[in-house]
Amino acid sequence: MTYLQLVSEHPSLLFPVAITAIVVIFLLVVISSLTVGLIDRRLRKSKNATLPANQSAPGRSILYTYPTTFAGAEHGESVWRLLNTDLYQYILSELQKSLQREGFKLTSFKDERIHLPRNIHKTIAKQLVVQKEQYLAPLKSQFECEKIAQNAIENGSAVDMLERILVINSELGWYITHSDGTRDWLYQNLPYRQMKITIRATKEMLTRDVVRCFRDIAYQIKEFSFTDKTMETTETVDVGITCEVQRWNKSAPPGFFPGAAGRTVPHNIEEQHFSTVIPDSCKQYVLLLQGINSTSPEAMAALLDNAAERIAEGESTGADYDDDYGYAFKVFHPGQCS
C-alpha cells in the first residue's frame, strides 16, 4: 500500500506524518550544514598551516618563504644566512677594490690566473680585516680597527681568512690575474725596501764623526737580514750625535724615485721628506735609501757607503738612483730650513 492510499483511507494520519517528514528534513539540513562547516574549517586550518610556503598571510610577500616558527631552527638559519650574505657581499666588494688598487683584477679564465705575491697577500688581508671590523662596529675608531688587523696578521688569522675566500672564489670560477700585463715587471720588484736615517750633530762635531756613524749603520745593515716589520730606533751614538733609523717595506708604487735614473734629488723627496725638517741648533743629515724585493742587505749597505762618501767630500745634497734603486741626502745647517 502506498503512502497516498494509506492517507486516503486514514485521513487522521496526514498531520503526524507531515510533521515527521518536516523534522527529518530539518535534521538533515542541520547535519549537512554542520558537516560542511566542519569541512570548511579544516580546509582553512590546513591552508593556514602551509602558509607561507605556497601563499602569503596578510601583510607578507608571496615571493619569500617564511619560517613557520619564530626563533625556531629554520628561523635562526634564515637570519644567519641573510646577515652573513650581506657581510660577505661587502667583503667581496672590498676585496675587488683592494685587488684593483694593488694592480690586480678578477678573471674567469683559468689559464690567466696567478698567485698573489706574499707581501700583497698580507696587505690585502689586513685591509679586509679593517673593513670587516668597520662594517660590524661602525663606531669603532680607525686606530682600534688597525690594531685588531695587525694582531690578525701576526697570529695568521687574517691571511687564513683571505686564503679561504680566494680558494672558494677559484672553485666558483673566479681567479686573480694582473690588471695590466705591462705591470708584471713592476710588481716583481715589490715591496720597496726603504730606509730613512736622520743624524743630528752639535756644532762641535766634525763631518768625519757623522760619516763614521753612517758607516757603522752600513755595517749593521750587512749583518742583519730584512724583515717585513717596520722598525724605528733612536740612539745617542756619541756625545753630541744622535741617530734615528727608520726601516719599512712599501708594497705599492710610487717609491722614492719615480724617474728612470738620475743624480738630482726628486721633487717628491724634497717635498715629503726634506721640507718637513725643523731647523734647530744642531746640524742635521737626512738620508733616504731604497732597494727592491731582490736587493740584498750588502747592496743596501753599499748605497749608504756611497752616500756617506759624498757627504765626507763636502756635498750638501745629492742623489743617485736607477729605476727604484738608489739614495738621496741633504745636510741642514743650524737654523736652516729646506
mmCIF file of C-alpha atoms in Angstrom, residues 40-296:
data_model
loop_
_atom_site.group_PDB
_atom_site.id
_atom_site.type_symbol
_atom_site.label_atom_id
_atom_site.label_comp_id
_atom_site.label_asym_id
_atom_site.label_seq_id
_atom_site.Cartn_x
_atom_site.Cartn_y
_atom_site.Cartn_z
ATOM 1 C CA ASP A 40 35.485 24.202 5.521
ATOM 2 C CA ARG A 41 37.077 24.897 8.887
ATOM 3 C CA ARG A 42 39.509 22.014 8.464
ATOM 4 C CA LEU A 43 40.376 23.151 4.964
ATOM 5 C CA ARG A 44 41.093 26.679 6.205
ATOM 6 C CA LYS A 45 43.254 25.325 9.004
ATOM 7 C CA SER A 46 45.145 23.152 6.522
ATOM 8 C CA LYS A 47 45.737 26.141 4.251
ATOM 9 C CA ASN A 48 46.979 28.306 7.120
ATOM 10 C CA ALA A 49 49.335 25.530 8.185
ATOM 11 C CA THR A 50 51.027 25.679 4.800
ATOM 12 C CA LEU A 51 51.412 29.464 4.828
ATOM 13 C CA PRO A 52 53.617 30.965 3.669
ATOM 14 C CA ALA A 53 55.090 28.066 1.711
ATOM 15 C CA ASN A 54 52.693 28.430 -1.226
ATOM 16 C CA GLN A 55 50.764 31.605 -0.419
ATOM 17 C CA SER A 56 51.064 34.560 1.874
ATOM 18 C CA ALA A 57 49.287 35.570 5.031
ATOM 19 C CA PRO A 58 48.041 39.207 5.116
ATOM 20 C CA GLY A 59 50.988 41.659 5.060
ATOM 21 C CA ARG A 60 53.580 39.123 3.866
ATOM 22 C CA SER A 61 55.271 38.908 0.496
ATOM 23 C CA ILE A 62 54.348 35.953 -1.683
ATOM 24 C CA LEU A 63 57.911 35.971 -3.039
ATOM 25 C CA TYR A 64 59.570 34.833 0.168
ATOM 26 C CA THR A 65 59.286 31.615 2.159
ATOM 27 C CA TYR A 66 58.835 32.450 5.830
ATOM 28 C CA PRO A 67 59.850 30.221 8.769
ATOM 29 C CA THR A 68 56.802 28.635 10.373
ATOM 30 C CA THR A 69 58.066 29.082 13.968
ATOM 31 C CA PHE A 70 59.571 32.234 15.441
ATOM 32 C CA ALA A 71 63.017 31.525 16.976
ATOM 33 C CA GLY A 72 62.950 28.013 15.554
ATOM 34 C CA ALA A 73 65.846 26.316 13.774
ATOM 35 C CA GLU A 74 64.587 27.389 10.346
ATOM 36 C CA HIS A 75 64.146 30.969 11.548
ATOM 37 C CA GLY A 76 67.651 31.074 13.039
ATOM 38 C CA GLU A 77 69.199 29.655 9.881
ATOM 39 C CA SER A 78 67.398 32.243 7.738
ATOM 40 C CA VAL A 79 68.600 35.174 9.845
ATOM 41 C CA TRP A 80 72.162 33.790 9.938
ATOM 42 C CA ARG A 81 72.147 33.333 6.161
ATOM 43 C CA LEU A 82 70.870 36.859 5.488
ATOM 44 C CA LEU A 83 73.342 38.532 7.866
ATOM 45 C CA ASN A 84 76.316 36.616 6.500
ATOM 46 C CA THR A 85 75.230 37.208 2.914
ATOM 47 C CA ASP A 86 75.274 40.982 3.484
ATOM 48 C CA LEU A 87 78.636 40.820 5.273
ATOM 49 C CA TYR A 88 80.376 38.709 2.652
ATOM 50 C CA GLN A 89 78.923 40.684 -0.230
ATOM 51 C CA TYR A 90 80.598 43.695 1.378
ATOM 52 C CA ILE A 91 83.886 41.829 1.947
ATOM 53 C CA LEU A 92 83.960 40.557 -1.654
ATOM 54 C CA SER A 93 83.325 44.078 -2.930
ATOM 55 C CA GLU A 94 86.198 45.426 -0.806
ATOM 56 C CA LEU A 95 88.417 42.555 -1.976
ATOM 57 C CA GLN A 96 87.830 43.557 -5.583
ATOM 58 C CA LYS A 97 88.705 47.190 -4.785
ATOM 59 C CA SER A 98 91.867 46.153 -2.932
ATOM 60 C CA LEU A 99 92.976 43.980 -5.834
ATOM 61 C CA GLN A 100 92.480 46.869 -8.241
ATOM 62 C CA ARG A 101 94.488 49.224 -6.021
ATOM 63 C CA GLU A 102 97.358 46.742 -5.991
ATOM 64 C CA GLY A 103 97.292 46.237 -9.773
ATOM 65 C CA PHE A 104 95.270 43.019 -9.999
ATOM 66 C CA LYS A 105 91.805 42.002 -11.140
ATOM 67 C CA LEU A 106 89.439 39.015 -11.220
ATOM 68 C CA THR A 107 89.105 36.867 -14.319
ATOM 69 C CA SER A 108 87.084 33.827 -15.346
ATOM 70 C CA PHE A 109 89.958 32.489 -17.491
ATOM 71 C CA LYS A 110 91.770 29.828 -15.513
ATOM 72 C CA ASP A 111 94.888 29.905 -17.699
ATOM 73 C CA GLU A 112 95.460 33.586 -16.754
ATOM 74 C CA ARG A 113 95.431 33.002 -13.011
ATOM 75 C CA ILE A 114 98.399 33.943 -10.835
ATOM 76 C CA HIS A 115 99.245 33.702 -7.151
ATOM 77 C CA LEU A 116 99.372 36.936 -5.207
ATOM 78 C CA PRO A 117 102.863 37.916 -4.034
ATOM 79 C CA ARG A 118 103.260 37.262 -0.322
ATOM 80 C CA ASN A 119 103.519 40.929 0.597
ATOM 81 C CA ILE A 120 100.435 41.871 -1.455
ATOM 82 C CA HIS A 121 98.519 38.961 0.091
ATOM 83 C CA LYS A 122 99.281 40.249 3.601
ATOM 84 C CA THR A 123 98.449 43.841 2.669
ATOM 85 C CA ILE A 124 95.026 42.905 1.302
ATOM 86 C CA ALA A 125 94.348 40.526 4.205
ATOM 87 C CA LYS A 126 94.974 43.350 6.663
ATOM 88 C CA GLN A 127 92.752 45.733 4.695
ATOM 89 C CA LEU A 128 89.889 43.224 4.714
ATOM 90 C CA VAL A 129 90.083 42.770 8.481
ATOM 91 C CA VAL A 130 89.904 46.551 8.924
ATOM 92 C CA GLN A 131 86.892 46.741 6.577
ATOM 93 C CA LYS A 132 85.179 43.847 8.357
ATOM 94 C CA GLU A 133 85.629 45.480 11.774
ATOM 95 C CA GLN A 134 84.288 48.791 10.481
ATOM 96 C CA TYR A 135 81.271 47.015 8.975
ATOM 97 C CA LEU A 136 80.429 45.140 12.175
ATOM 98 C CA ALA A 137 81.149 48.082 14.509
ATOM 99 C CA PRO A 138 80.779 51.413 12.642
ATOM 100 C CA LEU A 139 81.565 53.454 15.768
ATOM 101 C CA LYS A 140 84.878 51.686 16.356
ATOM 102 C CA SER A 141 87.830 54.001 15.711
ATOM 103 C CA GLN A 142 90.244 53.536 12.823
ATOM 104 C CA PHE A 143 93.045 53.015 15.339
ATOM 105 C CA GLU A 144 91.164 50.165 17.044
ATOM 106 C CA CYS A 145 90.409 48.513 13.700
ATOM 107 C CA GLU A 146 94.034 48.828 12.604
ATOM 108 C CA LYS A 147 95.212 47.315 15.889
ATOM 109 C CA ILE A 148 92.868 44.341 15.523
ATOM 110 C CA ALA A 149 94.018 43.882 11.929
ATOM 111 C CA GLN A 150 97.687 43.967 12.936
ATOM 112 C CA ASN A 151 97.052 41.299 15.588
ATOM 113 C CA ALA A 152 95.247 39.214 12.957
ATOM 114 C CA ILE A 153 98.278 39.496 10.671
ATOM 115 C CA GLU A 154 100.645 38.465 13.447
ATOM 116 C CA ASN A 155 98.602 35.428 14.521
ATOM 117 C CA GLY A 156 97.879 34.384 10.931
ATOM 118 C CA SER A 157 94.079 34.594 11.050
ATOM 119 C CA ALA A 158 93.876 37.461 8.529
ATOM 120 C CA VAL A 159 95.955 35.650 5.915
ATOM 121 C CA ASP A 160 93.997 32.436 6.551
ATOM 122 C CA MET A 161 90.655 34.224 6.058
ATOM 123 C CA LEU A 162 91.767 35.728 2.741
ATOM 124 C CA GLU A 163 93.202 32.408 1.572
ATOM 125 C CA ARG A 164 89.907 30.613 2.221
ATOM 126 C CA ILE A 165 87.987 33.320 0.344
ATOM 127 C CA LEU A 166 90.349 33.052 -2.632
ATOM 128 C CA VAL A 167 90.090 29.241 -2.688
ATOM 129 C CA ILE A 168 86.278 29.387 -2.686
ATOM 130 C CA ASN A 169 86.359 32.015 -5.433
ATOM 131 C CA SER A 170 88.592 29.733 -7.505
ATOM 132 C CA GLU A 171 86.163 26.853 -7.042
ATOM 133 C CA LEU A 172 83.387 29.174 -8.256
ATOM 134 C CA GLY A 173 85.389 30.172 -11.326
ATOM 135 C CA TRP A 174 86.912 33.500 -10.235
ATOM 136 C CA TYR A 175 90.700 33.800 -10.489
ATOM 137 C CA ILE A 176 93.242 36.557 -9.857
ATOM 138 C CA THR A 177 95.350 37.993 -12.648
ATOM 139 C CA HIS A 178 97.292 41.171 -13.392
ATOM 140 C CA SER A 179 95.098 44.099 -14.367
ATOM 141 C CA ASP A 180 97.748 45.235 -16.837
ATOM 142 C CA GLY A 181 100.363 42.941 -18.356
ATOM 143 C CA THR A 182 102.860 45.814 -18.547
ATOM 144 C CA ARG A 183 102.905 45.985 -14.768
ATOM 145 C CA ASP A 184 104.186 42.442 -14.266
ATOM 146 C CA TRP A 185 107.797 43.585 -14.139
ATOM 147 C CA LEU A 186 106.942 46.414 -11.763
ATOM 148 C CA TYR A 187 105.271 44.121 -9.247
ATOM 149 C CA GLN A 188 108.121 41.659 -9.353
ATOM 150 C CA ASN A 189 110.199 44.435 -7.755
ATOM 151 C CA LEU A 190 107.848 44.931 -4.819
ATOM 152 C CA PRO A 191 107.999 45.517 -1.965
ATOM 153 C CA TYR A 192 110.315 48.508 -1.929
ATOM 154 C CA ARG A 193 112.799 48.276 0.936
ATOM 155 C CA GLN A 194 113.012 51.797 2.304
ATOM 156 C CA MET A 195 115.138 53.413 5.000
ATOM 157 C CA LYS A 196 115.394 56.907 6.426
ATOM 158 C CA ILE A 197 118.413 57.877 8.517
ATOM 159 C CA THR A 198 118.484 61.172 10.400
ATOM 160 C CA ILE A 199 121.626 62.228 12.271
ATOM 161 C CA ARG A 200 121.686 65.311 14.476
ATOM 162 C CA ALA A 201 125.108 66.645 15.462
ATOM 163 C CA THR A 202 126.061 69.628 17.588
ATOM 164 C CA LYS A 203 128.228 72.360 16.071
ATOM 165 C CA GLU A 204 131.296 70.965 17.808
ATOM 166 C CA MET A 205 131.085 67.630 15.970
ATOM 167 C CA LEU A 206 133.111 67.177 12.787
ATOM 168 C CA THR A 207 131.809 65.827 9.486
ATOM 169 C CA ARG A 208 134.092 62.799 9.806
ATOM 170 C CA ASP A 209 132.323 61.882 13.076
ATOM 171 C CA VAL A 210 128.986 61.888 11.278
ATOM 172 C CA VAL A 211 130.380 59.915 8.337
ATOM 173 C CA ARG A 212 131.745 57.310 10.744
ATOM 174 C CA CYS A 213 128.244 56.992 12.167
ATOM 175 C CA PHE A 214 126.812 56.370 8.666
ATOM 176 C CA ARG A 215 129.443 53.703 8.012
ATOM 177 C CA ASP A 216 128.630 51.977 11.306
ATOM 178 C CA ILE A 217 124.978 51.799 10.252
ATOM 179 C CA ALA A 218 126.020 50.372 6.866
ATOM 180 C CA TYR A 219 127.964 47.640 8.658
ATOM 181 C CA GLN A 220 124.919 46.810 10.799
ATOM 182 C CA ILE A 221 122.710 46.599 7.701
ATOM 183 C CA LYS A 222 125.015 43.959 6.213
ATOM 184 C CA GLU A 223 124.858 41.889 9.387
ATOM 185 C CA PHE A 224 121.062 41.652 9.622
ATOM 186 C CA SER A 225 118.576 40.218 7.111
ATOM 187 C CA PHE A 226 115.486 42.142 6.068
ATOM 188 C CA THR A 227 112.120 41.547 7.731
ATOM 189 C CA ASP A 228 108.571 42.656 6.943
ATOM 190 C CA LYS A 229 108.346 44.533 10.229
ATOM 191 C CA THR A 230 108.563 48.306 10.436
ATOM 192 C CA MET A 231 111.485 49.294 12.659
ATOM 193 C CA GLU A 232 112.434 52.595 14.253
ATOM 194 C CA THR A 233 115.343 53.210 16.627
ATOM 195 C CA THR A 234 116.864 56.327 18.145
ATOM 196 C CA GLU A 235 120.297 56.186 19.731
ATOM 197 C CA THR A 236 122.855 58.594 21.141
ATOM 198 C CA VAL A 237 125.907 57.355 19.277
ATOM 199 C CA ASP A 238 128.416 59.729 20.819
ATOM 200 C CA VAL A 239 128.414 62.869 22.907
ATOM 201 C CA GLY A 240 126.831 65.399 20.574
ATOM 202 C CA ILE A 241 125.491 62.915 17.979
ATOM 203 C CA THR A 242 122.023 61.349 17.909
ATOM 204 C CA CYS A 243 120.996 58.888 15.222
ATOM 205 C CA GLU A 244 117.458 57.873 14.226
ATOM 206 C CA VAL A 245 116.949 54.934 11.845
ATOM 207 C CA GLN A 246 113.571 54.047 10.315
ATOM 208 C CA ARG A 247 113.104 50.958 8.159
ATOM 209 C CA TRP A 248 109.960 49.748 6.410
ATOM 210 C CA ASN A 249 108.618 47.998 3.303
ATOM 211 C CA LYS A 250 106.265 49.661 0.810
ATOM 212 C CA SER A 251 104.010 47.263 -1.055
ATOM 213 C CA ALA A 252 102.778 49.547 -3.845
ATOM 214 C CA PRO A 253 104.149 52.312 -6.079
ATOM 215 C CA PRO A 254 105.258 55.036 -6.087
ATOM 216 C CA GLY A 255 108.592 54.716 -4.336
ATOM 217 C CA PHE A 256 111.169 57.378 -3.537
ATOM 218 C CA PHE A 257 112.374 57.524 -7.140
ATOM 219 C CA PRO A 258 109.593 57.774 -9.757
ATOM 220 C CA GLY A 259 112.032 58.651 -12.559
ATOM 221 C CA ALA A 260 114.076 56.174 -14.577
ATOM 222 C CA ALA A 261 117.505 57.333 -13.380
ATOM 223 C CA GLY A 262 119.229 60.464 -12.101
ATOM 224 C CA ARG A 263 121.620 62.183 -9.713
ATOM 225 C CA THR A 264 119.451 65.079 -8.546
ATOM 226 C CA VAL A 265 117.023 64.865 -5.636
ATOM 227 C CA PRO A 266 113.483 64.118 -6.937
ATOM 228 C CA HIS A 267 110.825 66.730 -6.210
ATOM 229 C CA ASN A 268 108.670 64.321 -4.199
ATOM 230 C CA ILE A 269 111.543 63.680 -1.753
ATOM 231 C CA GLU A 270 112.179 67.417 -1.357
ATOM 232 C CA GLU A 271 108.507 67.975 -0.665
ATOM 233 C CA GLN A 272 107.695 64.997 1.549
ATOM 234 C CA HIS A 273 110.926 64.500 3.498
ATOM 235 C CA PHE A 274 113.356 67.410 3.277
ATOM 236 C CA SER A 275 110.908 70.323 3.533
ATOM 237 C CA THR A 276 109.494 68.882 6.763
ATOM 238 C CA VAL A 277 112.801 69.128 8.646
ATOM 239 C CA ILE A 278 112.504 71.531 11.576
ATOM 240 C CA PRO A 279 115.672 73.627 11.967
ATOM 241 C CA ASP A 280 117.310 73.880 15.378
ATOM 242 C CA SER A 281 120.738 74.455 16.862
ATOM 243 C CA CYS A 282 122.112 71.170 15.503
ATOM 244 C CA LYS A 283 123.368 70.157 12.104
ATOM 245 C CA GLN A 284 121.005 67.582 10.597
ATOM 246 C CA TYR A 285 121.782 64.932 7.993
ATOM 247 C CA VAL A 286 118.797 63.248 6.326
ATOM 248 C CA LEU A 287 119.473 60.267 4.065
ATOM 249 C CA LEU A 288 116.940 58.082 2.228
ATOM 250 C CA LEU A 289 117.688 54.616 0.836
ATOM 251 C CA GLN A 290 115.544 52.396 -1.353
ATOM 252 C CA GLY A 291 116.034 48.895 -2.706
ATOM 253 C CA ILE A 292 113.663 46.442 -4.370
ATOM 254 C CA ASN A 293 112.420 42.986 -3.455
ATOM 255 C CA SER A 294 115.636 41.309 -4.560
ATOM 256 C CA THR A 295 118.045 43.884 -3.090
ATOM 257 C CA SER A 296 120.427 42.241 -0.630
#
